[in-house]
């Protein structure tokens, strides 16, 4: 049965100088409102032991807008400011539920520049998106079409450290489940390769089932290292340093974009060809203990893979089984079930007493699959 899901579609766009200026002002105002509300909530809590509600913050915003010294808040759309308060509210809800750390002040330099517009603050007509107080429609690069007849419900505009503008449009999309597949696959989050599957998929993995890093990534990493060295040589506060910083951010952004594309292709193929997908539940504790860069990157990718697999499996009628994290996937022989006494990380290949020769990662992926099938 087809199902309707909310989906975000992200595009690049090119603001006019006036739009860029107005958006920059909006980002600044939204950050200021967020920080002022956070300050007020912290003060009420430490001085009076009292929790401030969203309604109270919202009333405070109305008062700030009337204040002479904050009059500039009236020059931008009020919706992104309201949304900033909603985000703060959500951050506190997560904090009180012990799901997240205490909300922190947004810094001018480190925080993401973004503004969120809900339905009342934009118009969507004949394929043109116009935000409140922004003059004409945005010049969007429609790299892929929005779903037919889509009605955007939320629009988020942001600018990254590389100076690129993007707009994320949330709208309803209809997903049709795929025909049932007969495959089942186990996935191991490797270190040497990005992922290892218990069985190879032609064109996607090598003959053993290993998925390599995206093409061009090595070259991009060399470029990144070069850009970072150049940045380190520039004087603090100089305009050359600012330029070098943007160059570093651009290479970073390209690596991240390619990696995400790669992971999308990968997870779509995995979901398309398999009815059951078994993965390991790697703990956050396990992940942060390792500080090596390569590991950090593969961990970030793994988190993304997991998220993608979860929603794509739900969309297309597949079953994602998450295997217990203490399961000895690397030490166990996938043929006879014998568990080896130890399996140091540097051991990439081993032979079991039963005679089976194993590649460490492929063996682990097969064990994850077996455990996943048993757990269903
Ligand atoms: Zn064996």
Tab-separated table of N, CA and C in Angstrom, residues 8 20 42 69 110 114 154 157 176 227 254 291 308 330 348:
chain	number	residue	atom	x	y	z
A	8	UNK	N	12.139	15.888	3.160
A	8	UNK	CA	12.806	17.161	2.891
A	8	UNK	C	13.574	17.076	1.582
A	20	UNK	N	20.390	38.225	0.145
A	20	UNK	CA	21.474	37.727	0.993
A	20	UNK	C	21.580	38.572	2.257
A	42	UNK	N	17.459	30.367	31.764
A	42	UNK	CA	18.505	29.978	32.721
A	42	UNK	C	18.408	30.818	33.984
A	69	UNK	N	15.569	49.526	21.601
A	69	UNK	CA	16.909	49.061	21.222
A	69	UNK	C	16.870	47.751	20.428
A	110	UNK	N	30.449	29.730	15.274
A	110	UNK	CA	30.377	28.282	15.147
A	110	UNK	C	29.005	27.741	14.743
A	114	UNK	N	20.883	29.450	9.899
A	114	UNK	CA	19.670	28.983	9.240
A	114	UNK	C	18.438	29.698	9.778
A	154	UNK	N	7.122	23.345	5.379
A	154	UNK	CA	8.167	24.100	6.069
A	154	UNK	C	9.333	24.311	5.115
A	157	UNK	N	16.075	27.809	5.233
A	157	UNK	CA	17.134	28.401	4.432
A	157	UNK	C	18.407	28.373	5.251
A	176	UNK	N	5.749	4.237	-2.674
A	176	UNK	CA	5.161	2.949	-3.027
A	176	UNK	C	6.104	1.839	-2.591
A	227	UNK	N	44.807	22.338	1.578
A	227	UNK	CA	44.083	23.565	1.946
A	227	UNK	C	44.284	23.882	3.424
A	254	UNK	N	32.455	19.350	-0.161
A	254	UNK	CA	32.392	18.446	-1.308
A	254	UNK	C	32.555	16.995	-0.872
A	291	UNK	N	39.836	7.677	18.923
A	291	UNK	CA	39.992	9.049	18.463
A	291	UNK	C	40.605	9.145	17.076
A	308	UNK	N	19.495	5.904	7.284
A	308	UNK	CA	18.953	5.709	5.932
A	308	UNK	C	18.293	4.340	5.796
A	330	UNK	N	32.917	-10.812	15.424
A	330	UNK	CA	34.234	-11.007	14.799
A	330	UNK	C	34.897	-12.309	15.229
A	348	UNK	N	43.302	-9.584	9.983
A	348	UNK	CA	42.321	-9.343	8.920
A	348	UNK	C	41.797	-10.644	8.327
